[in-house]
């Protein structure tokens, strides 16, 4: 498993692709998912953005 | 060109507050509707009548259709909306759904004091899919400080009873969250603990309305008591592992990372919200009632004025302009992108209008600075930095994709990346799932070793990732439940692997879904756990209504199974480009597109789709010759969408569903255009997972030719890239036509739009080096 934090996203994904699911370290998975979701939720076609100041 | 907007522009308005009842059964002494400066409620009808609801719904629908709004939110408000009674409430909901839902996805919500919530109401809200937010200020002592009946009696027991109803499994999905108004006399930790105890899916902490004319209460000697109160809550919330979203803190987190606030309380997001009073008058956001009598008035009515006319009002327009709409003092403040000047109403000063900082300026600044100092706001860089130069991508990939020359190898590379991302998400979801819910994960990891191809095919289903992202959002919150859909994913892989396993699976309304394969429906609409025993060629499902047996010979994709005690609905595949693609009209997670997904189609409609898709492929092959092979390689699924009643074309890409496009039925040439357009979005979305093409700039909006309203950078980048393919298709179609023909006009229109938008992107200052290169290649490709 690649541990160097400077490895590219492409390399990290390649490793995730090759490694058996049960052997993927959670920290590496979390890092990838947070990176992928880093600023995408509010983008065009993204999830709801409730601007009104109430929970409704 | 970057724009900050201007009065006179008809801004799209997507959120509407409908004052369906102007009275309340509580007499809260901090209520801005009755107890503050504006007293206009005294002259309003008590109830919004059907004629007014209908007129309002028609105005909203008309606006949504004109602006092609994919989602409209209507919040039922008051007063107290539950005073309508269930029957009248049903009439209101029926009108809203009938008029608005055909043209836009309708998000129905209600803000209530919760006192009159009943099973009858909850059944009604479940039927019409209404999310309910409840107001509660904390424990009984805290809540009784303001939220009392007119006779002074406590409302706390009734509110808790209403919340208990919303927490029942049958109604839980309706519970939007709790709204709590801060009071300095209430202990912040006691309030937090009381609210957490009712396990809301979301919590809003609101500052009590105040202005410079009527300043916030501050105990002597305390400069920032509201910041102190909120920081105390934040400290406990953080120590508890943030068991529920608290919007104010989440908004400050998001803006610290350069993102959107998603709230009108902080940040620079546009406030595209208007209010409709019981008499049908249009009003601005109702918190303005705290400023002065008539502050929210517009003088316009749903009977005489369109939403466009309302949105052109300068006081509405200025709310869309972000930084430019703030006072000079705010614009110069170092925390302005997070604070955003606070709530608009709180900026009011007699004689000075709203061109001021918030009356809570000191508290907001202290809150933001303190959260940053204590590490409560984490910058986006907690994750590994993302490539901004394109150097991590395979040679030439970015240039080919940018130029509209995506080849099959590029798409395969992106698909492999997407599969790896889905695997990462599954690992994180499984890690957050209680041990009791991990049988699916154990089976999946075993299958991944023993039959990796079966797992791979299953995980490539586009809507597995859609589910995983939803599940990730729930992780770590009190609202999270053991997510047994993971067992369904494992079961689908096990079927493909012809493995023998036993799994705990969820049965929902009598249906068990196996992603990428199909669904088993049992005769009774049971919801709850079931046990699925899989053996090669045979399944047994033990559920609350009995046992269902499924048997089949050989490959499930090629045979019709025999079912005892239920029926089997297989995933459908339709011919496309010499192969077949998934025609997904079954998976429960497919309904994540901008338009509503169509239900299971009948045989004749399916046959029409088959003809249209087969012909659409021929059109793509002819009109998009440089990318047809890539599209055939990459496109994995088509999701049929509900038709637009006016016949307007509809298509959509869901952010998390790579290589799946949503399309409403249309003729083949139009369908070809829509598929090509949406596939471009999907490809670019996958690139953005790997490489930053722009830096987040929430306040930046760019004008584009194809829409009236200025758009955020990613929206413009996505639109420009999609239109590159459409320009090419019209160029091909125009090449056989005479000057002045429709295809030639269309080609010129799209080419101009795309080129102009590319220039705006290159000038906007938000592109990374990779983004700059991407857009330059794109622009060059417009002149073949």
PDB file of C-alpha atoms in Angstrom, chain B residues 102-254:
ATOM      1  CA  UNK B 102     -45.100  18.434 -13.687  1.00  0.00           C
ATOM      2  CA  UNK B 103     -42.610  21.175 -14.538  1.00  0.00           C
ATOM      3  CA  UNK B 104     -40.044  20.934 -11.749  1.00  0.00           C
ATOM      4  CA  UNK B 105     -38.993  18.653  -8.904  1.00  0.00           C
ATOM      5  CA  UNK B 106     -41.079  19.986  -6.027  1.00  0.00           C
ATOM      6  CA  UNK B 107     -39.502  19.979  -2.606  1.00  0.00           C
ATOM      7  CA  UNK B 108     -42.354  20.477  -0.136  1.00  0.00           C
ATOM      8  CA  UNK B 109     -41.552  21.530   3.401  1.00  0.00           C
ATOM      9  CA  UNK B 110     -43.301  22.934   6.423  1.00  0.00           C
ATOM     10  CA  UNK B 111     -42.105  24.861   9.470  1.00  0.00           C
ATOM     11  CA  UNK B 112     -44.352  24.218  12.467  1.00  0.00           C
ATOM     12  CA  UNK B 113     -44.476  24.600  16.220  1.00  0.00           C
ATOM     13  CA  UNK B 114     -45.384  20.900  16.254  1.00  0.00           C
ATOM     14  CA  UNK B 115     -48.200  21.251  18.753  1.00  0.00           C
ATOM     15  CA  UNK B 116     -50.925  19.899  16.453  1.00  0.00           C
ATOM     16  CA  UNK B 117     -48.933  17.184  14.723  1.00  0.00           C
ATOM     17  CA  UNK B 118     -51.034  14.035  14.569  1.00  0.00           C
ATOM     18  CA  UNK B 119     -51.012  10.675  12.827  1.00  0.00           C
ATOM     19  CA  UNK B 120     -53.535  12.051  10.350  1.00  0.00           C
ATOM     20  CA  UNK B 121     -51.181  14.899   9.506  1.00  0.00           C
ATOM     21  CA  UNK B 122     -48.139  12.624   9.321  1.00  0.00           C
ATOM     22  CA  UNK B 123     -49.951  10.213   7.001  1.00  0.00           C
ATOM     23  CA  UNK B 124     -50.867  13.157   4.822  1.00  0.00           C
ATOM     24  CA  UNK B 125     -47.296  14.451   4.787  1.00  0.00           C
ATOM     25  CA  UNK B 126     -46.025  10.976   3.956  1.00  0.00           C
ATOM     26  CA  UNK B 127     -48.498  10.796   1.061  1.00  0.00           C
ATOM     27  CA  UNK B 128     -47.381  14.187  -0.306  1.00  0.00           C
ATOM     28  CA  UNK B 129     -43.743  13.868   0.731  1.00  0.00           C
ATOM     29  CA  UNK B 130     -43.627  16.947   2.973  1.00  0.00           C
ATOM     30  CA  UNK B 131     -40.566  17.498   5.165  1.00  0.00           C
ATOM     31  CA  UNK B 132     -41.478  18.924   8.567  1.00  0.00           C
ATOM     32  CA  UNK B 133     -39.277  21.209  10.646  1.00  0.00           C
ATOM     33  CA  UNK B 134     -40.247  21.848  14.262  1.00  0.00           C
ATOM     34  CA  UNK B 135     -39.410  24.839  16.447  1.00  0.00           C
ATOM     35  CA  UNK B 136     -38.075  23.995  19.912  1.00  0.00           C
ATOM     36  CA  UNK B 137     -35.825  26.146  22.092  1.00  0.00           C
ATOM     37  CA  UNK B 138     -34.395  23.430  24.334  1.00  0.00           C
ATOM     38  CA  UNK B 139     -35.524  21.726  27.526  1.00  0.00           C
ATOM     39  CA  UNK B 140     -38.809  22.614  29.162  1.00  0.00           C
ATOM     40  CA  UNK B 141     -37.432  25.552  31.117  1.00  0.00           C
ATOM     41  CA  UNK B 142     -35.704  26.961  28.044  1.00  0.00           C
ATOM     42  CA  UNK B 143     -38.684  26.403  25.784  1.00  0.00           C
ATOM     43  CA  UNK B 144     -41.121  27.851  28.291  1.00  0.00           C
ATOM     44  CA  UNK B 145     -39.178  31.077  28.398  1.00  0.00           C
ATOM     45  CA  UNK B 146     -40.893  32.158  25.175  1.00  0.00           C
ATOM     46  CA  UNK B 147     -42.864  29.348  23.521  1.00  0.00           C
ATOM     47  CA  UNK B 148     -46.072  29.389  25.524  1.00  0.00           C
ATOM     48  CA  UNK B 149     -49.771  29.406  24.858  1.00  0.00           C
ATOM     49  CA  UNK B 150     -51.662  32.664  25.203  1.00  0.00           C
ATOM     50  CA  UNK B 151     -52.697  31.665  28.726  1.00  0.00           C
ATOM     51  CA  UNK B 152     -49.074  31.205  29.670  1.00  0.00           C
ATOM     52  CA  UNK B 153     -49.150  27.419  29.675  1.00  0.00           C
ATOM     53  CA  UNK B 154     -46.170  25.407  28.473  1.00  0.00           C
ATOM     54  CA  UNK B 155     -46.191  24.016  24.942  1.00  0.00           C
ATOM     55  CA  UNK B 156     -43.221  21.746  25.629  1.00  0.00           C
ATOM     56  CA  UNK B 157     -45.085  18.437  26.203  1.00  0.00           C
ATOM     57  CA  UNK B 158     -47.166  18.854  23.043  1.00  0.00           C
ATOM     58  CA  UNK B 159     -44.112  19.685  20.953  1.00  0.00           C
ATOM     59  CA  UNK B 160     -42.207  16.670  22.247  1.00  0.00           C
ATOM     60  CA  UNK B 161     -45.218  14.488  21.439  1.00  0.00           C
ATOM     61  CA  UNK B 162     -45.201  15.836  17.884  1.00  0.00           C
ATOM     62  CA  UNK B 163     -41.483  15.148  17.537  1.00  0.00           C
ATOM     63  CA  UNK B 164     -41.973  11.618  18.861  1.00  0.00           C
ATOM     64  CA  UNK B 165     -44.457  11.057  16.051  1.00  0.00           C
ATOM     65  CA  UNK B 166     -41.926  12.229  13.489  1.00  0.00           C
ATOM     66  CA  UNK B 167     -39.362   9.840  14.924  1.00  0.00           C
ATOM     67  CA  UNK B 168     -41.515   6.791  14.308  1.00  0.00           C
ATOM     68  CA  UNK B 169     -40.068   4.600  11.554  1.00  0.00           C
ATOM     69  CA  UNK B 170     -43.074   5.224   9.323  1.00  0.00           C
ATOM     70  CA  UNK B 171     -42.594   9.006   9.489  1.00  0.00           C
ATOM     71  CA  UNK B 172     -38.907   9.376  10.188  1.00  0.00           C
ATOM     72  CA  UNK B 173     -38.060  10.412   6.648  1.00  0.00           C
ATOM     73  CA  UNK B 174     -40.402  13.398   7.056  1.00  0.00           C
ATOM     74  CA  UNK B 175     -38.472  14.870   9.985  1.00  0.00           C
ATOM     75  CA  UNK B 176     -36.453  17.802   8.623  1.00  0.00           C
ATOM     76  CA  UNK B 177     -34.988  18.959  11.917  1.00  0.00           C
ATOM     77  CA  UNK B 178     -35.309  21.413  14.773  1.00  0.00           C
ATOM     78  CA  UNK B 179     -35.119  25.158  14.764  1.00  0.00           C
ATOM     79  CA  UNK B 180     -33.964  26.719  18.033  1.00  0.00           C
ATOM     80  CA  UNK B 181     -33.776  30.414  18.803  1.00  0.00           C
ATOM     81  CA  UNK B 182     -30.828  31.287  21.018  1.00  0.00           C
ATOM     82  CA  UNK B 183     -31.562  32.935  24.356  1.00  0.00           C
ATOM     83  CA  UNK B 184     -28.648  34.021  26.522  1.00  0.00           C
ATOM     84  CA  UNK B 185     -30.610  33.223  29.666  1.00  0.00           C
ATOM     85  CA  UNK B 186     -30.702  29.570  28.656  1.00  0.00           C
ATOM     86  CA  UNK B 187     -27.698  27.428  29.439  1.00  0.00           C
ATOM     87  CA  UNK B 188     -26.123  26.515  26.079  1.00  0.00           C
ATOM     88  CA  UNK B 189     -25.118  23.010  27.116  1.00  0.00           C
ATOM     89  CA  UNK B 190     -28.529  22.242  28.605  1.00  0.00           C
ATOM     90  CA  UNK B 191     -30.190  23.445  25.389  1.00  0.00           C
ATOM     91  CA  UNK B 192     -27.820  21.395  23.254  1.00  0.00           C
ATOM     92  CA  UNK B 193     -28.326  18.252  25.319  1.00  0.00           C
ATOM     93  CA  UNK B 194     -32.111  18.622  25.250  1.00  0.00           C
ATOM     94  CA  UNK B 195     -32.173  19.064  21.498  1.00  0.00           C
ATOM     95  CA  UNK B 196     -29.740  16.240  20.876  1.00  0.00           C
ATOM     96  CA  UNK B 197     -31.917  13.974  23.000  1.00  0.00           C
ATOM     97  CA  UNK B 198     -34.722  14.126  20.431  1.00  0.00           C
ATOM     98  CA  UNK B 199     -32.250  13.099  17.713  1.00  0.00           C
ATOM     99  CA  UNK B 200     -33.054  15.646  15.027  1.00  0.00           C
ATOM    100  CA  UNK B 201     -31.595  14.986  11.583  1.00  0.00           C
ATOM    101  CA  UNK B 202     -30.520  18.625  11.520  1.00  0.00           C
ATOM    102  CA  UNK B 203     -30.365  21.483  13.998  1.00  0.00           C
ATOM    103  CA  UNK B 204     -30.603  25.197  13.302  1.00  0.00           C
ATOM    104  CA  UNK B 205     -29.467  27.630  15.975  1.00  0.00           C
ATOM    105  CA  UNK B 206     -30.871  31.053  15.163  1.00  0.00           C
ATOM    106  CA  UNK B 207     -29.885  34.366  16.671  1.00  0.00           C
ATOM    107  CA  UNK B 208     -32.922  36.267  17.955  1.00  0.00           C
ATOM    108  CA  UNK B 209     -33.951  38.889  15.441  1.00  0.00           C
ATOM    109  CA  UNK B 210     -32.489  42.296  16.155  1.00  0.00           C
ATOM    110  CA  UNK B 211     -31.321  45.379  14.272  1.00  0.00           C
ATOM    111  CA  UNK B 212     -29.250  48.479  14.963  1.00  0.00           C
ATOM    112  CA  UNK B 213     -32.573  50.206  15.686  1.00  0.00           C
ATOM    113  CA  UNK B 214     -33.549  47.511  18.162  1.00  0.00           C
ATOM    114  CA  UNK B 215     -30.198  45.995  19.193  1.00  0.00           C
ATOM    115  CA  UNK B 216     -29.648  42.523  20.600  1.00  0.00           C
ATOM    116  CA  UNK B 217     -29.824  42.154  24.342  1.00  0.00           C
ATOM    117  CA  UNK B 218     -26.340  42.074  25.789  1.00  0.00           C
ATOM    118  CA  UNK B 219     -25.657  41.668  29.495  1.00  0.00           C
ATOM    119  CA  UNK B 220     -23.480  44.475  30.883  1.00  0.00           C
ATOM    120  CA  UNK B 221     -19.777  43.948  30.358  1.00  0.00           C
ATOM    121  CA  UNK B 222     -20.107  41.258  27.719  1.00  0.00           C
ATOM    122  CA  UNK B 223     -19.096  42.284  24.225  1.00  0.00           C
ATOM    123  CA  UNK B 224     -19.866  39.069  22.383  1.00  0.00           C
ATOM    124  CA  UNK B 225     -22.260  36.978  24.475  1.00  0.00           C
ATOM    125  CA  UNK B 226     -23.883  35.277  21.481  1.00  0.00           C
ATOM    126  CA  UNK B 227     -20.521  34.132  20.178  1.00  0.00           C
ATOM    127  CA  UNK B 228     -19.699  32.841  23.649  1.00  0.00           C
ATOM    128  CA  UNK B 229     -22.995  30.933  23.790  1.00  0.00           C
ATOM    129  CA  UNK B 230     -22.514  29.385  20.370  1.00  0.00           C
ATOM    130  CA  UNK B 231     -18.868  28.540  21.072  1.00  0.00           C
ATOM    131  CA  UNK B 232     -19.947  26.651  24.156  1.00  0.00           C
ATOM    132  CA  UNK B 233     -22.345  24.584  22.061  1.00  0.00           C
ATOM    133  CA  UNK B 234     -19.707  24.080  19.403  1.00  0.00           C
ATOM    134  CA  UNK B 235     -17.253  22.789  21.982  1.00  0.00           C
ATOM    135  CA  UNK B 236     -19.672  20.183  23.280  1.00  0.00           C
ATOM    136  CA  UNK B 237     -20.869  19.263  19.804  1.00  0.00           C
ATOM    137  CA  UNK B 238     -17.277  18.717  18.669  1.00  0.00           C
ATOM    138  CA  UNK B 239     -16.438  16.692  21.784  1.00  0.00           C
ATOM    139  CA  UNK B 240     -19.466  14.521  21.062  1.00  0.00           C
ATOM    140  CA  UNK B 241     -18.227  13.803  17.543  1.00  0.00           C
ATOM    141  CA  UNK B 242     -20.760  16.092  15.847  1.00  0.00           C
ATOM    142  CA  UNK B 243     -23.667  13.713  16.222  1.00  0.00           C
ATOM    143  CA  UNK B 244     -26.002  15.785  14.022  1.00  0.00           C
ATOM    144  CA  UNK B 245     -25.507  18.568  11.499  1.00  0.00           C
ATOM    145  CA  UNK B 246     -25.757  22.065  12.996  1.00  0.00           C
ATOM    146  CA  UNK B 247     -26.304  24.328  10.039  1.00  0.00           C
ATOM    147  CA  UNK B 248     -24.538  27.457  11.338  1.00  0.00           C
ATOM    148  CA  UNK B 249     -21.358  25.559  12.153  1.00  0.00           C
ATOM    149  CA  UNK B 250     -21.527  23.512   8.978  1.00  0.00           C
ATOM    150  CA  UNK B 251     -21.990  26.695   6.950  1.00  0.00           C
ATOM    151  CA  UNK B 252     -18.942  28.278   8.558  1.00  0.00           C
ATOM    152  CA  UNK B 253     -16.989  25.090   7.903  1.00  0.00           C
ATOM    153  CA  UNK B 254     -18.014  25.148   4.264  1.00  0.00           C
TER     154      UNK B 254
END
